[in-house]
Coordinates of C-alpha atoms in Angstrom, one line a residue:
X1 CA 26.5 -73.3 47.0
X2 CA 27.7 -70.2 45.3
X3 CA 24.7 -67.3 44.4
X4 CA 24.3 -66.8 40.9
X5 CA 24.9 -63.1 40.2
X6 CA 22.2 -60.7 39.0
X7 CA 22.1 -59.4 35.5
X8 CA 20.9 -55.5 36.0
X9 CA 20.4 -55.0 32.4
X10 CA 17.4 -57.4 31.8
X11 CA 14.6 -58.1 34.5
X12 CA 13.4 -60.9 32.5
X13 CA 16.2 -62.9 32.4
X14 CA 16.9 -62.2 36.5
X15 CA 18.1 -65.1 37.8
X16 CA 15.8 -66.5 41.2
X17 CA 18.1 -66.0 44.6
X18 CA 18.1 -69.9 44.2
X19 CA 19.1 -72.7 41.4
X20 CA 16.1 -73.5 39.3
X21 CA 16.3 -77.0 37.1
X22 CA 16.3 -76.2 33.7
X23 CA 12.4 -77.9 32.9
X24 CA 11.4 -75.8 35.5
X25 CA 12.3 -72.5 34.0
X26 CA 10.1 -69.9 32.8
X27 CA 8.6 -70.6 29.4
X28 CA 8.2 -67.1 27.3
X29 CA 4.1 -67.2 25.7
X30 CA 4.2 -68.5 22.3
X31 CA 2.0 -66.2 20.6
X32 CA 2.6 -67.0 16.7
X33 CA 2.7 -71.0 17.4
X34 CA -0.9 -70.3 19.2
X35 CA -2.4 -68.1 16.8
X36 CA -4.1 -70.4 14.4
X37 CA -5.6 -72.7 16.9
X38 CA -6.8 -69.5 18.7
X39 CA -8.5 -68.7 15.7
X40 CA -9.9 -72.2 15.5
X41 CA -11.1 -71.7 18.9
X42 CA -12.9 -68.1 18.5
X43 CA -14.8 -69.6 15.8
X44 CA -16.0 -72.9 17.0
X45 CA -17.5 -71.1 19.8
X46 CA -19.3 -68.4 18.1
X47 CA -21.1 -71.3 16.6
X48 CA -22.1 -72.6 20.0
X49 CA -24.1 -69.2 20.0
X50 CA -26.6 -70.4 17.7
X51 CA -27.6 -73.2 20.0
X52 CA -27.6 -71.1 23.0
X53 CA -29.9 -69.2 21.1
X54 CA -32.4 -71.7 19.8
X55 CA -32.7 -73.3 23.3
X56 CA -33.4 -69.4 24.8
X57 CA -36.3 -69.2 22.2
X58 CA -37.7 -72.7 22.9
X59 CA -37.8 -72.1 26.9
X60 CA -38.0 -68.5 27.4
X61 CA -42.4 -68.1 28.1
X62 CA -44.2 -65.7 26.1
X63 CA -46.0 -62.6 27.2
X64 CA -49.6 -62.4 27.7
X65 CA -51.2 -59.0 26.8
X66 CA -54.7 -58.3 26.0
X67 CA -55.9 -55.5 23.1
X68 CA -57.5 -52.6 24.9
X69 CA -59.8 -50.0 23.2
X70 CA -57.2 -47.7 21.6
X71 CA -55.8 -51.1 19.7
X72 CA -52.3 -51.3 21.5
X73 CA -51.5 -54.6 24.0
X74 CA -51.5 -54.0 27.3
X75 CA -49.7 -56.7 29.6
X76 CA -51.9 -58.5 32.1
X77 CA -51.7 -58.0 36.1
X78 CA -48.8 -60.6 36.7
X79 CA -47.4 -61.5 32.9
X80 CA -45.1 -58.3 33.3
X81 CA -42.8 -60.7 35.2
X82 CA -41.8 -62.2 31.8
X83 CA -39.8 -59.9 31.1
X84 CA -37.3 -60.5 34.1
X85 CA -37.6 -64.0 33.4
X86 CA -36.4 -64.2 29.9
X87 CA -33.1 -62.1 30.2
X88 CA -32.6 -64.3 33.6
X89 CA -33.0 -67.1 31.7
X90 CA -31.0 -65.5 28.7
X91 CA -28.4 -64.6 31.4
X92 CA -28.1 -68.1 33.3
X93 CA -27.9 -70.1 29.7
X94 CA -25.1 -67.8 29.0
X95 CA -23.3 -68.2 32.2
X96 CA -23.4 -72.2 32.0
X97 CA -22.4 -71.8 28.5
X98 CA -18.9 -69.5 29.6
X99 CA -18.0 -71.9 32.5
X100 CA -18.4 -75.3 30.4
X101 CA -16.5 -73.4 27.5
X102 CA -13.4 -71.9 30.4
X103 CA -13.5 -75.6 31.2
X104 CA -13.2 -77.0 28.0
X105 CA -10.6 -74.6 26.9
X106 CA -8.2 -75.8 30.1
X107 CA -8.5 -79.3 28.9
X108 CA -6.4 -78.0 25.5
X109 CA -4.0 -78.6 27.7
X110 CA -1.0 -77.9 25.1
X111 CA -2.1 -74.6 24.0
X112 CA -3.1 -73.2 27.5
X113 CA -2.4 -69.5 28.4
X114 CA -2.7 -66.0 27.3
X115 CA -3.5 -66.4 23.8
X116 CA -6.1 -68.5 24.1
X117 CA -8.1 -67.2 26.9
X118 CA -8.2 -63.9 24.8
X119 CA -9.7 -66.3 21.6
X120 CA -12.0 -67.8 24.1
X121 CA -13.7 -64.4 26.0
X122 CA -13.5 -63.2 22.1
X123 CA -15.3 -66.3 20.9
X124 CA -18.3 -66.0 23.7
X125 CA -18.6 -62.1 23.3
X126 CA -19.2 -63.2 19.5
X127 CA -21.6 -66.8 20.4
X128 CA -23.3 -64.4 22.8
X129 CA -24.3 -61.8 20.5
X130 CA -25.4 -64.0 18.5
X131 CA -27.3 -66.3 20.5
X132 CA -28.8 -62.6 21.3
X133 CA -29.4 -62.3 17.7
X134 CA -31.2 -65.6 16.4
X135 CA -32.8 -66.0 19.7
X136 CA -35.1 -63.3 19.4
X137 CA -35.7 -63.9 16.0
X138 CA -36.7 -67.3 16.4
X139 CA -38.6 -66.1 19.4
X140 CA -41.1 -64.2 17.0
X141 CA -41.3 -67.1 14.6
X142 CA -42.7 -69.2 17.5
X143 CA -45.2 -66.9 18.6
X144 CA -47.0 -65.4 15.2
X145 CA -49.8 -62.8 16.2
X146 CA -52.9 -62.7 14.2
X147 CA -53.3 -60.4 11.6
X148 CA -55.7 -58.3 12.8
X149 CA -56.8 -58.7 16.4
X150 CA -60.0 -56.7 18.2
X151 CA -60.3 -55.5 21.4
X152 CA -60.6 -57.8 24.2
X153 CA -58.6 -60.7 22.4
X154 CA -55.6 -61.8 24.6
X155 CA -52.7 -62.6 22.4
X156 CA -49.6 -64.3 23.5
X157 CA -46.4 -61.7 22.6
X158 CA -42.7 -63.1 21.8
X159 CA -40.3 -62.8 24.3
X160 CA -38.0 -60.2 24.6
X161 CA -34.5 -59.1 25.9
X162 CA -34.9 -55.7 27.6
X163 CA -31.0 -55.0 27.6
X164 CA -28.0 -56.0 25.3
X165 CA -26.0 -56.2 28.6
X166 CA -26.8 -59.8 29.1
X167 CA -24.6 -61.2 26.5
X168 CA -21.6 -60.3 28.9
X169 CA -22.6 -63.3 31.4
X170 CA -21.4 -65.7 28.5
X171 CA -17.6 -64.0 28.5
X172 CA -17.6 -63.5 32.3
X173 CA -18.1 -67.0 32.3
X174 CA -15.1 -68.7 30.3
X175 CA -12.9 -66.3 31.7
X176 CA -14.5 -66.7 35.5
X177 CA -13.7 -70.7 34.9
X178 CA -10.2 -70.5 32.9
X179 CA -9.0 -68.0 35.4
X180 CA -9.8 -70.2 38.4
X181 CA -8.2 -73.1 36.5
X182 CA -5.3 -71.5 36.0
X183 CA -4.9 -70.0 40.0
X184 CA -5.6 -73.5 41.1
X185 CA -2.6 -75.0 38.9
X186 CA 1.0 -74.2 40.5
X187 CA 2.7 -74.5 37.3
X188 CA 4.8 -71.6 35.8
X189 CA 3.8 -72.6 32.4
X190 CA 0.4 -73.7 33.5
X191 CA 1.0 -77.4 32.9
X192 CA 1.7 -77.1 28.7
X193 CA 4.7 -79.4 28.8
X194 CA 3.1 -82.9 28.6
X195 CA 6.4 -84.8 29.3

């Protein structure tokens, strides 16, 4: 069996040091024919972020604070901890969210690749901002404080989010799952052929 010589010119088109089939060749990334769906995809997640976001308000536990004599709250001896627990909680609902939507998005089997893992890290870094968004608003619709409270009353404060850094745990998860998808399949063209 003769080599196939080497075209210099063009390291793309480099031919391996052995005969490939021709269904098993490289497949160049199809950005235009993916574009629309992408789109389709970026959207339809950012929606997800409103559901994230109601279940964060429903479950994350409100913080107990009591007036004190110059009229400000002041958080009881062990309520502090709330506020770890609801960008934990913020941060695992966001996590599970990313890896079920990496998983989901390997299932579109036909469109897999570049294209739409970029629509799919864009979609969550928009569903988690606004999960961010709608859960703390919802959050203070749930717990209303009186209108004018006296000292010594112990009122139960909304939750809160003490950084904006927690809606990365949604993107880090689709790409975390996608990625290990697509290491675990051997395919050059990650298994888009369905034939």
């Amino acid at each position: 069996m003769a080599e196939q010589p080497v075209r210099t010119e063009d390291a793309r088109d480099a031919l391996p040091p052995y005969p490939v089939p021709p269904d098993q060749r490289r497949a160049p990334v199809a950005v235009k024919r993916d574009l629309l769906p992408a789109v389709s995809v970026l959207s339809t997640i950012s929606l997800l972020g409103l559901a994230v976001g109601f279940l964060w308000s429903r479950l994350a536990p409100g913080l107990l604070v009591q007036i004190v004599e110059d009229g400000t709250p002041a958080a009881l001896r062990t309520e502090s901890y709330h506020r770890f627990d609801d960008l934990v909680l913020f941060m695992l609902l966001g996590l599970a969210a990313g890896i079920v939507t990496g998983a989901a998005l390997w299932l579109v089997r036909e469109r897999r690749g570049p294209v739409l893992l970029v629509a799919g890290v864009l979609g969550s870094v928009l569903a988690a901002w606004l999960a961010y968004q709608v859960g703390l608003s919802w959050a203070q619709g749930r717990f209303e404080l009186p209108g004018a409270p006296k000292v010594g009353d112990v009122l139960t404060l909304a939750p809160r989010l003490e950084s904006a850094w927690a809606i990365l745990a949604w993107p880090l998860g689709t790409a975390l799952s996608y990625g290990l998808a697509a290491a675990w399949n051997g395919s050059d063209d990650l298994g888009r052929r369905l034939g």
